[in-house]
C-alpha positions as semicolon CSV with decimal commas, in nm:
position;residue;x (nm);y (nm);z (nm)
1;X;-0,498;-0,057;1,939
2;X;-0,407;0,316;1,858
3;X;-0,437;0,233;1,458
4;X;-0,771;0,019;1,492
5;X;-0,952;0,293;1,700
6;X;-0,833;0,579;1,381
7;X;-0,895;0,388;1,149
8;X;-1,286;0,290;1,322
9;X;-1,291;0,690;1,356
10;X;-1,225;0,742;1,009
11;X;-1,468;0,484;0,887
12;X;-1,762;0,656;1,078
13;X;-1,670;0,927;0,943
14;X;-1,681;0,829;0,601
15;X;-2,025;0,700;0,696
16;X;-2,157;1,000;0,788
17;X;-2,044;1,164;0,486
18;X;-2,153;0,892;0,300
19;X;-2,540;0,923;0,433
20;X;-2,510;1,324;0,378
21;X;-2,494;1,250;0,042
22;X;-2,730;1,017;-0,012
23;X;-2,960;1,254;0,126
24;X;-2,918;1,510;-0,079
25;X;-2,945;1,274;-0,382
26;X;-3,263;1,175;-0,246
27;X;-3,373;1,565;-0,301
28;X;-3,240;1,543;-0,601
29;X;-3,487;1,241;-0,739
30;X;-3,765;1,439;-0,540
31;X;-3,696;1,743;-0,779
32;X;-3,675;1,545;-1,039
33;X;-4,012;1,647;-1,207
34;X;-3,922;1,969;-1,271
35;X;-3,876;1,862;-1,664
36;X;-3,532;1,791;-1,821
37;X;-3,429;2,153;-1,877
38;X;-3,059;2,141;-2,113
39;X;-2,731;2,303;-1,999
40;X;-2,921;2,598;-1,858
41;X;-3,152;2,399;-1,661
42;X;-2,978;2,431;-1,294
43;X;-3,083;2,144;-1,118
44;X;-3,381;1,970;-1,318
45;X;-3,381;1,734;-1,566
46;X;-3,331;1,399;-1,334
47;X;-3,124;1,268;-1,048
48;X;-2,841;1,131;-1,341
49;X;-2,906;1,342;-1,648
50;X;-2,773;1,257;-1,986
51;X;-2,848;1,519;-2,200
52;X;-2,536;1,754;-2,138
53;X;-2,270;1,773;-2,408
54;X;-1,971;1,962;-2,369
55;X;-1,744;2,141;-2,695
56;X;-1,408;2,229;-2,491
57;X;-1,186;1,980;-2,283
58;X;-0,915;2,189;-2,018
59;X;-0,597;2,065;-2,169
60;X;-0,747;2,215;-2,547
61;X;-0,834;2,524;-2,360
62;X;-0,516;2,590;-2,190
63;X;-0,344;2,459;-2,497
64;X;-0,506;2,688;-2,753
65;X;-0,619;3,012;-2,484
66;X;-0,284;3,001;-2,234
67;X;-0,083;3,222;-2,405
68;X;-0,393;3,504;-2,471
69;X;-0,391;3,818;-2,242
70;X;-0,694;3,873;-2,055
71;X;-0,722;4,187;-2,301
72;X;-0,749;4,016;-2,590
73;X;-1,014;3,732;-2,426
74;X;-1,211;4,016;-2,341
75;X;-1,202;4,165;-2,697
76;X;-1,283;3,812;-2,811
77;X;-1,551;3,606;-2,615
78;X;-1,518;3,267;-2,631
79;X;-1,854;3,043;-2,538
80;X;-1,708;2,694;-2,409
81;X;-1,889;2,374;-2,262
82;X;-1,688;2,197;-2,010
83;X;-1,790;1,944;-1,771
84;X;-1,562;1,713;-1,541
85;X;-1,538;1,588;-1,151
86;X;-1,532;1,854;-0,896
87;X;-1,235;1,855;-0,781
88;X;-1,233;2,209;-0,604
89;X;-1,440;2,458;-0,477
90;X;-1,444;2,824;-0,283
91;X;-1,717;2,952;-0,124
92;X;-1,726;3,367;-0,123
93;X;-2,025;3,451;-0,055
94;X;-2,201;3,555;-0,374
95;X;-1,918;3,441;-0,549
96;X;-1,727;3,169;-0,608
97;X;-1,424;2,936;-0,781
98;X;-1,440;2,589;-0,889
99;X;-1,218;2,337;-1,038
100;X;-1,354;2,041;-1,237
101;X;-1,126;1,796;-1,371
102;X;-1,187;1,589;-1,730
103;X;-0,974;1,349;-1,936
104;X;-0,745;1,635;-2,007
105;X;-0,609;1,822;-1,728
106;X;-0,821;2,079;-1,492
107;X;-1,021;2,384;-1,563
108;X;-1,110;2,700;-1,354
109;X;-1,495;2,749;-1,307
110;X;-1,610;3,139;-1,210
111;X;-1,966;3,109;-1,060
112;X;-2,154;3,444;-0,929
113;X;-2,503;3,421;-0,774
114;X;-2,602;3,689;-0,973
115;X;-2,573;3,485;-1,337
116;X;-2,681;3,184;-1,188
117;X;-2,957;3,277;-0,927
118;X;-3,126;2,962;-0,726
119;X;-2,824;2,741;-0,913
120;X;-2,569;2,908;-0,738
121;X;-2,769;2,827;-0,431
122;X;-2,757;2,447;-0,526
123;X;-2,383;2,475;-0,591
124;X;-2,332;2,582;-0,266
125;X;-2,442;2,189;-0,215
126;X;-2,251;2,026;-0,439
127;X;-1,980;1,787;-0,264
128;X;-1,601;1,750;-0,393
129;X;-1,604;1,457;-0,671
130;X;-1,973;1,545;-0,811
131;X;-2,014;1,586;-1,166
132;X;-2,075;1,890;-1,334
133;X;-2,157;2,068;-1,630
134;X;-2,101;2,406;-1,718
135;X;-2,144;2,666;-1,999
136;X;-1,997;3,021;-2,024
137;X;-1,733;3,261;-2,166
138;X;-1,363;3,252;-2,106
139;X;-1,221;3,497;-1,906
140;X;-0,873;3,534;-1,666
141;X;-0,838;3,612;-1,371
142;X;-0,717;3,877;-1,146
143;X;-0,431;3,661;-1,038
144;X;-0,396;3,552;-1,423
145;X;-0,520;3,175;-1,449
146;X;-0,776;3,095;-1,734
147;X;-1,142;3,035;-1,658
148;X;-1,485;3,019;-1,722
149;X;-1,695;3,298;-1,608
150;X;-2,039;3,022;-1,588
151;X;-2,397;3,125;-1,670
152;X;-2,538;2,799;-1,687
153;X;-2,443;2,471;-1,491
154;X;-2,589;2,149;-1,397
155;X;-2,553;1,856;-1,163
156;X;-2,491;1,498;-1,379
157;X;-2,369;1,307;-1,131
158;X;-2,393;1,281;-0,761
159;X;-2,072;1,124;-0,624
160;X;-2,194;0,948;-0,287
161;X;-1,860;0,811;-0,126
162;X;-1,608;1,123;-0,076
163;X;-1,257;1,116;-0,228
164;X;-0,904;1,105;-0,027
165;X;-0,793;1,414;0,110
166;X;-0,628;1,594;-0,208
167;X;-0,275;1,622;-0,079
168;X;-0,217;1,305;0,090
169;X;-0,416;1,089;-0,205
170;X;-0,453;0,736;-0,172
171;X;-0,172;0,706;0,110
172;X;-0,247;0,304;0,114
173;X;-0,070;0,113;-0,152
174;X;-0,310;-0,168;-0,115
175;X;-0,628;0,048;-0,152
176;X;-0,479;0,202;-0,472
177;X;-0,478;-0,144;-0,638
178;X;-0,811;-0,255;-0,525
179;X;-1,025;0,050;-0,584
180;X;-0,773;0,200;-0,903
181;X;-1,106;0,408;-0,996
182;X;-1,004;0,632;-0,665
183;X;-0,649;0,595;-0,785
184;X;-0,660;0,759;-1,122
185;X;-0,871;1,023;-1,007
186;X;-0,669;1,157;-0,763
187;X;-0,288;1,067;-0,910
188;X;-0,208;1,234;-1,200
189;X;0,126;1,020;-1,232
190;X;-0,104;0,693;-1,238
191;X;-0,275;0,810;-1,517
192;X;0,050;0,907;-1,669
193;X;0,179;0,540;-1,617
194;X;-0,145;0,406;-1,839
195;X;-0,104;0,667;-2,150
196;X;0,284;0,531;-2,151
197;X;0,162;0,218;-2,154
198;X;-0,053;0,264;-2,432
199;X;0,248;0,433;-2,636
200;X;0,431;0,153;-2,574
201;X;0,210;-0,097;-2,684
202;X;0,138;0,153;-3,016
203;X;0,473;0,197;-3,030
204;X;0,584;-0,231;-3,077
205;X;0,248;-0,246;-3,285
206;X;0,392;0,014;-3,518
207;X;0,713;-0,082;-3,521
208;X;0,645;-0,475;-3,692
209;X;0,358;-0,333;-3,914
210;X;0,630;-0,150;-4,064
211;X;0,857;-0,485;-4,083
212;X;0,523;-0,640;-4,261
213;X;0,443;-0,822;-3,966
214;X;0,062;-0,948;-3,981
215;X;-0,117;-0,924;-3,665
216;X;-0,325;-1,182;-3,565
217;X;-0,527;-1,394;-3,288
218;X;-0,490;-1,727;-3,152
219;X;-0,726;-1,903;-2,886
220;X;-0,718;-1,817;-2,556
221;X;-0,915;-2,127;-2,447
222;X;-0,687;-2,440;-2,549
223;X;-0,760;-2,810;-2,546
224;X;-0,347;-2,876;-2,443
225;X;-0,167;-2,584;-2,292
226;X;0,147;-2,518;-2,429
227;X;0,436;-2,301;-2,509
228;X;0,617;-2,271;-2,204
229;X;0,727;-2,362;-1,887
230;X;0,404;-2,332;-1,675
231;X;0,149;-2,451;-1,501
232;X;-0,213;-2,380;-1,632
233;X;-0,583;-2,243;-1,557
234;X;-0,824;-2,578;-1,595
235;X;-1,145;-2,541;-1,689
236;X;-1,407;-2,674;-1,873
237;X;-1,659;-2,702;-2,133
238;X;-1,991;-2,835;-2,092
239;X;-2,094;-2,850;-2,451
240;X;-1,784;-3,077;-2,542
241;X;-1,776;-3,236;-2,171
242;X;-1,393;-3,145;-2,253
243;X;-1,137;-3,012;-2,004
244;X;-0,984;-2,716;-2,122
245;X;-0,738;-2,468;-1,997
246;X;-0,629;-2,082;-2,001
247;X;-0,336;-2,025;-2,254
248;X;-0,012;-2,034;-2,103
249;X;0,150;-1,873;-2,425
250;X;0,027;-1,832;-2,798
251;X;0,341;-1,992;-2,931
252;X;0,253;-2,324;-3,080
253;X;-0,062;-2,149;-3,251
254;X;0,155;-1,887;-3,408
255;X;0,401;-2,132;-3,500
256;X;0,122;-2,363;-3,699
257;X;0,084;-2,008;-3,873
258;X;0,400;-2,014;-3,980
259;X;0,355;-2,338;-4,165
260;X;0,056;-2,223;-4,310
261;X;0,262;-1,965;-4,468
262;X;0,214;-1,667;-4,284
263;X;0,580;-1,564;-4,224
264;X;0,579;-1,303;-4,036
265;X;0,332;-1,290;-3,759
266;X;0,214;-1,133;-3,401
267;X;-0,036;-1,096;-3,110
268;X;-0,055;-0,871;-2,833
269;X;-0,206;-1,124;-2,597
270;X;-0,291;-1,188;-2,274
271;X;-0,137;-1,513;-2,108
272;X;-0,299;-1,707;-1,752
273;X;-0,004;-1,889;-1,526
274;X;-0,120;-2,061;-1,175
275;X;0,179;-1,912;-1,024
276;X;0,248;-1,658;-0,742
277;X;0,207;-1,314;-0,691
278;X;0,484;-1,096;-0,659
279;X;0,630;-0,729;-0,729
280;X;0,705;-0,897;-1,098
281;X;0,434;-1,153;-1,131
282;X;0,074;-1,136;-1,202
283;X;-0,129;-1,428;-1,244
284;X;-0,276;-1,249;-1,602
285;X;-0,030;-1,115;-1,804
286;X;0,006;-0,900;-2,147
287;X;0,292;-1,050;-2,353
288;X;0,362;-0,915;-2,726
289;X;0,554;-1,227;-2,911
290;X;0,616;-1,246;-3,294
291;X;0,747;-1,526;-3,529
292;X;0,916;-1,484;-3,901
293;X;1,025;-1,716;-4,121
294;X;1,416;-1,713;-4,256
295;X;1,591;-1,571;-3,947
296;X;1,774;-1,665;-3,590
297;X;1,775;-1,543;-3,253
298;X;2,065;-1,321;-3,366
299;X;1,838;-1,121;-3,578
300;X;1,603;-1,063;-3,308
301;X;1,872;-0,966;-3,040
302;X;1,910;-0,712;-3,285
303;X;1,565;-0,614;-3,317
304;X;1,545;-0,606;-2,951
305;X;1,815;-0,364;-2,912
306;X;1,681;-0,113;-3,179
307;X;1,275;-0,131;-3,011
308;X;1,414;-0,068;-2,671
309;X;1,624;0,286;-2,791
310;X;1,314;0,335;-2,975
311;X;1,113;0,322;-2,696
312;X;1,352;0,561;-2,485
313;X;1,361;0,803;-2,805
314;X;0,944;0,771;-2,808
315;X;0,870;0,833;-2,461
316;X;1,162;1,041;-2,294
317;X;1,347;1,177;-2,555
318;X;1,651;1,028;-2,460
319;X;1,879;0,723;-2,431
320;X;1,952;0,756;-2,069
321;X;1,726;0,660;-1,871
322;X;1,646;0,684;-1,484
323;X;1,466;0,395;-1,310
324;X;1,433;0,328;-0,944
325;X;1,711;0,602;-0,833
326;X;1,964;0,446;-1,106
327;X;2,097;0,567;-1,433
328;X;2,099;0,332;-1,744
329;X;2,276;0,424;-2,115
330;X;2,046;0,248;-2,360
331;X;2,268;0,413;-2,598
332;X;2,613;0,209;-2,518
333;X;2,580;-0,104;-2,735
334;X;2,402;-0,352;-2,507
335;X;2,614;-0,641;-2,339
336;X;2,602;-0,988;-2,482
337;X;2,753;-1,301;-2,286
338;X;2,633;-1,677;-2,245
339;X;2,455;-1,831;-1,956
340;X;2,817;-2,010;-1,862
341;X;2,984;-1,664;-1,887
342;X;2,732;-1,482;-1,660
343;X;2,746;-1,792;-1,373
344;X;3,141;-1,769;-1,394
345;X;3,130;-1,392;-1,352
346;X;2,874;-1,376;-1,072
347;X;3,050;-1,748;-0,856
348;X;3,420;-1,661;-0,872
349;X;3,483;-1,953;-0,666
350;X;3,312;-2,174;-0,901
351;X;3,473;-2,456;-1,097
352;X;3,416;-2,329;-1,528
353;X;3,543;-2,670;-1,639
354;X;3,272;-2,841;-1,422
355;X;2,958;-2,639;-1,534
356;X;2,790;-2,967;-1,683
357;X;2,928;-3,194;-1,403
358;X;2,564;-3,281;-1,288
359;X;2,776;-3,438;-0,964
360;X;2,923;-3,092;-0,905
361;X;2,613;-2,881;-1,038
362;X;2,389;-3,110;-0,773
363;X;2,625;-3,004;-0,501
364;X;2,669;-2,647;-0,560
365;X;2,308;-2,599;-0,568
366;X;2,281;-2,808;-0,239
367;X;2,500;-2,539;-0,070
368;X;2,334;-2,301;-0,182
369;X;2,000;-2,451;-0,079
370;X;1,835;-2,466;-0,411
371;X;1,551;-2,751;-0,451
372;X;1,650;-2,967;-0,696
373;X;1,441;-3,322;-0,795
374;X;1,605;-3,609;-0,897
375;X;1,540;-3,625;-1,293
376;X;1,692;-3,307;-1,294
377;X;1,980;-3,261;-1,556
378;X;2,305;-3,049;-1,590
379;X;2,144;-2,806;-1,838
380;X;1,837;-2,764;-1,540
381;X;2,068;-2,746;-1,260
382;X;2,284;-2,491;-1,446
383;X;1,941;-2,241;-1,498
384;X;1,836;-2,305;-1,143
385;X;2,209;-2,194;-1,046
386;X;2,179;-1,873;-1,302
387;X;1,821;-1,769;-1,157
388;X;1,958;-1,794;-0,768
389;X;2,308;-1,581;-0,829
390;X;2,270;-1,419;-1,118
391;X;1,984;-1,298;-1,271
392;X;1,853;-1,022;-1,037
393;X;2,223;-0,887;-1,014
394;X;2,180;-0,792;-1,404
395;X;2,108;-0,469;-1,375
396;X;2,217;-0,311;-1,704
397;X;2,035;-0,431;-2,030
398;X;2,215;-0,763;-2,135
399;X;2,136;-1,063;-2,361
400;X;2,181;-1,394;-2,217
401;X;2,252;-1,667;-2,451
402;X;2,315;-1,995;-2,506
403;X;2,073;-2,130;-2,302
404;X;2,066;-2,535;-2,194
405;X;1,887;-2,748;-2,440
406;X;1,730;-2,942;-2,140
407;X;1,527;-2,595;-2,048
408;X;1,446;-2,482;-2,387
409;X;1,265;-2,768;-2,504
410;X;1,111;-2,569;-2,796
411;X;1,416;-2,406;-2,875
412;X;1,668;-2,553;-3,174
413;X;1,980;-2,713;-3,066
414;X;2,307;-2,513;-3,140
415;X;2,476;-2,701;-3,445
416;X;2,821;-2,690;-3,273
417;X;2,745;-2,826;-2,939
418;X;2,446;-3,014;-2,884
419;X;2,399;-2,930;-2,493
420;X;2,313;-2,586;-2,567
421;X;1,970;-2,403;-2,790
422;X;2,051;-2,133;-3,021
423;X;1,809;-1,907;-2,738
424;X;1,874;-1,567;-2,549
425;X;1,682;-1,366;-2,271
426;X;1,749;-1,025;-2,201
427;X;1,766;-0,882;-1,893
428;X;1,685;-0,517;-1,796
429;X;1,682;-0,392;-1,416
430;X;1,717;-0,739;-1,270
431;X;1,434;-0,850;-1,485
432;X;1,377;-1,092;-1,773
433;X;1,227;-0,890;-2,052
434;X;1,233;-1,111;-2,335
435;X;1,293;-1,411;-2,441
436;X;1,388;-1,516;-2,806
437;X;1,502;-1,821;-3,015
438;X;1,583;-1,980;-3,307
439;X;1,252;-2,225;-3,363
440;X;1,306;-2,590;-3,350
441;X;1,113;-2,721;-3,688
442;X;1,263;-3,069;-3,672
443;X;0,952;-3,273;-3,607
444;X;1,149;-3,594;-3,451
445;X;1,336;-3,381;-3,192
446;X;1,009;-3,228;-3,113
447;X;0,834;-3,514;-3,084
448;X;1,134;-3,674;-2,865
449;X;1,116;-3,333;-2,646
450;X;0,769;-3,349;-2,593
451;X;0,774;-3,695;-2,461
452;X;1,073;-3,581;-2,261
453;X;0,838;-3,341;-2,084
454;X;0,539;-3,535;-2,056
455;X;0,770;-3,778;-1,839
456;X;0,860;-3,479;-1,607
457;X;0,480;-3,409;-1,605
458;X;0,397;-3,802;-1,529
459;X;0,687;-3,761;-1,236
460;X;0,486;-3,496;-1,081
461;X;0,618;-3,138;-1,267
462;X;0,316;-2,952;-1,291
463;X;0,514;-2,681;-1,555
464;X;0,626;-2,977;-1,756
465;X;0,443;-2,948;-2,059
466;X;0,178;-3,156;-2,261
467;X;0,257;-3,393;-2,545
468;X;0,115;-3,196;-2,878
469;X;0,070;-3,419;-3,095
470;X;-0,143;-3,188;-3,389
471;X;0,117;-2,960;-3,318
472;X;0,394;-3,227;-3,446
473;X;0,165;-3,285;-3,712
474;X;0,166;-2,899;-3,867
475;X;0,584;-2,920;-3,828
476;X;0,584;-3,258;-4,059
477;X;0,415;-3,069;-4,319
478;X;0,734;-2,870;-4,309
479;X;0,800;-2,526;-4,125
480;X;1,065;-2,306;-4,261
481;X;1,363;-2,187;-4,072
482;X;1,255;-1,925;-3,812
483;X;1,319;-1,702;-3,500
484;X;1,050;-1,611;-3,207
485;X;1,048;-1,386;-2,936
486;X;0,832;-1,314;-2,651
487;X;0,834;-0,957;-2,473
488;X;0,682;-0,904;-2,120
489;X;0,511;-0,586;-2,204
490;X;0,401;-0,551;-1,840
491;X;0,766;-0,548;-1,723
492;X;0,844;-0,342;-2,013
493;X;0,615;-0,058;-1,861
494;X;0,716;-0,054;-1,509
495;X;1,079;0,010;-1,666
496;X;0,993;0,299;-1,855
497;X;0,743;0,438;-1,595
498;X;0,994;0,411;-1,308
499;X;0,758;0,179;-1,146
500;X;0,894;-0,067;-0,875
501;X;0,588;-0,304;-0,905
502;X;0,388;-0,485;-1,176
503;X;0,070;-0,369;-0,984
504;X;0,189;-0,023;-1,061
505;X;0,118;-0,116;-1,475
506;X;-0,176;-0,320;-1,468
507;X;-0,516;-0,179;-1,421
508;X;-0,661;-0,418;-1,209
509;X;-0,413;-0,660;-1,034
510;X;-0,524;-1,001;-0,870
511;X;-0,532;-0,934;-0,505
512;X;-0,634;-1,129;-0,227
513;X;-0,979;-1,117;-0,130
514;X;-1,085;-0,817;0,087
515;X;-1,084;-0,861;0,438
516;X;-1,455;-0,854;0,541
């Protein structure tokens, strides 16, 4: 009762506020007739002027000006235009500091009534989060910071809803998803977490241009979803009276590229999956994956290993990374064991010689009260056993490999033993960060896998996937040897940005509607 009557307190509040302000932009669109002045208009020129362009940002002033003694900024005046949010402001009487804040970093504004005249009146008005523009000369301060002594400024914007108090920020997790506008304005380290994920996203992009990797784009609308294990977006399309569906993965488009001779291929794309949401899953994902011709999932453990130091190098300058409170050495050559391996490490009281006993598998997984369904194999049973004691106790970056054929169904089999795919995932913080194979061009086991799956699918599997049959076409005209991998760049992020959820890293995460 105590929480609903502060937070009904608060909300008034905010309403009050929030009609303050719209009152004074209704003065403002009552002035508005007073002609659209420039930079040195004050107040005129329109409730939302456009017609202010600045020359400076605050990060290239403090960058290039820091260092420079008020002396020698004295001895050298420097005109700048800035403009930004308000983010700060000091009322002295007939003179005053500002701060606004732009792309950049923040800037000191100096504002005396005596430069500015009836402006510096108007400032006096002018709420915390308004938009502002501002022309003057460099200067510092008595207490030494950089600033801008202002002769001319001007309103742009008139921010109507005020922002969170500055030192407590968006204290709701929830809000900071749903309104991430509020978010970045206020938390520097959330707009830190969306430049690194830019860099990292340059950073793959560079990285395979430089292996003569062709980017490229496949449809994101799909007559038969396929490519993994996963249950689809339907929709559909009026023109063709044809039900379509969100991809689920690129794959068997990049693949067809492959045949077409395009060996070495890759989209940054973004991927749709009906599933949950979670701390590591998003309904709308970013996933980088690649293909090439004339190489095996050995070749791109390797890759893997040398993007992720790459990635520490780029970003933190180091090897050794800190995420969530623990230490990882991306330098120490990364562990490498297969999926039988990491279930006998993780169960010691299991049975190794009975790991594709589907009577034993069905009964371990029974006590440990996994759902299993009846068509279920050993090679299923053994993943469902890996995902339940194993996989979020892989802390340290490790490949996984030799996955079940039964679960990699567009995966090639291992020549030596038949029950197994030549396929790895690799695991970083509990996570699965990639996942990589050798390609299965054989167009009869395809064609025998697909069915395979579209009998799960008939049986009620709704992440069973479709029968492709143009898909088996493109691998009879012959596709050569090859190795794919798929890299959750999302996951990727909230690793290097020490972020504990995937909401953290994506701009705009499904939520559930608000309440109203």
């Amino acid at each position: 009762m105590a929480e609903e009557k502060e937070g009904a307190a608060r909300a008034a509040d905010e309403n009050k506020l929030i009609a303050e302000r719209r009152a004074k932009l209704a003065q403002l669109r009552q002035r508005a007739d007073r002609g659209p002045g420039g930079p040195d208009r004050g107040t005129g020129g329109g409730a939302f002027p456009n017609d202010f362009r600045r020359d400076a940002l605050a990060g290239q002033l403090h960058a290039a000006f820091g260092e420079k003694s008020g002396e020698w900024l004295d001895a050298n005046p420097t005109r700048v235009r800035v403009g930004g949010r308000l983010m700060f402001k000091r009322l002295m009487g007939k003179a005053s500091f500002a701060k606004i804040g732009d792309r950049t970093g923040q800037i000191q504004l100096y504002l005396q009534q005596e430069a500015l005249d009836e402006t510096y009146e108007a400032f006096k008005g002018f709420d915390i989060g308004d938009i502002l523009g501002a022309s003057g000369v460099l200067f510092r301060t008595k207490t030494g910071e950089l600033s801008v002594r202002v002769d001319a400024l001007c309103l742009l914007v008139k921010s109507l809803r005020p922002l969170p108090d500055k030192w407590h920020g968006l204290a709701d997790t929830e809000t900071r998803y749903r309104q991430r506008y509020v978010d970045l304005i206020m938390s520097e380290k959330a707009r830190q977490v969306f430049r690194a994920r830019t860099r990292i996203v340059r950073y793959l992009r560079d990285f395979l241009d430089a292996l003569d990797f062709l980017e490229v784009e496949t449809p994101m609308l799909q007559p038969i979803p396929g490519g993994a294990a996963a249950r689809p977006f339907r929709t559909h399309h009026n023109a063709l009276d044809l039900d379509m569906y969100l991809r689920i993965a690129p794959e068997l488009y990049l693949k067809r590229l492959l045949v077409g001779g395009l060996e070495r291929v890759y989209e940054i794309n973004r991927n749709f999956r009906n599933e949950g949401l979670s701390t590591q899953h998003n309904p709308e994902f970013t996933m980088l994956e690649l293909y090439l011709a004339y190489a095996d999932y050995r070749d791109l453990m390797d890759w893997v290993e040398k993007a992720i130091r790459g990635l520490a190098d780029t970003l933190h300058g180091s090897q050794r990374i800190t995420y969530q409170g623990r230490g990882y050495d991306l330098a120490a050559p990364l562990r490498r064991l297969t999926v039988e391996q990491a279930i006998i490490e993780h169960n010691p009281d299991i049975d190794p010689l009975s790991l594709r006993d589907l009577t034993y598998l069905r009964k371990r997984c029974e006590q440990l009260g996994i759902g299993i369904e009846p068509q279920d194999g050993a090679g299923k049973l053994q993943i469902a056993l890996f995902e339940k004691t194993v996989e979020s106790a892989l802390l340290d970056p490790t490949f996984v490999y030799a996955y079940p054929a039964e679960v990699s169904p567009l995966s090639r089999r291992n020549d030596a033993d038949a029950f197994i795919a030549d396929r790895f995932e690799f695991f970083l913080a509990g996570r699965e960060i990639a996942n990589g194979f050798s390609e299965l061009n054989d167009p009869e086991d395809q064609a025998a896998r697909f069915r395979a799956q579209a009998a799960r699918k008939d049986r009620g599997d709704e992440e069973a996937m479709f029968y492709d049959a143009d898909y088996v076409r493109a691998l009879e005209y012959g596709m050569p040897p090859a190795a794919g991998l798929g890299v959750g760049i999302d996951r990727l992020v909230m690793f290097f940005t020490d972020s504990p959820s995937i909401r953290d890293v994506i701009l705009f995460p499904h939520m559930r509607p608000e309440a109203q």
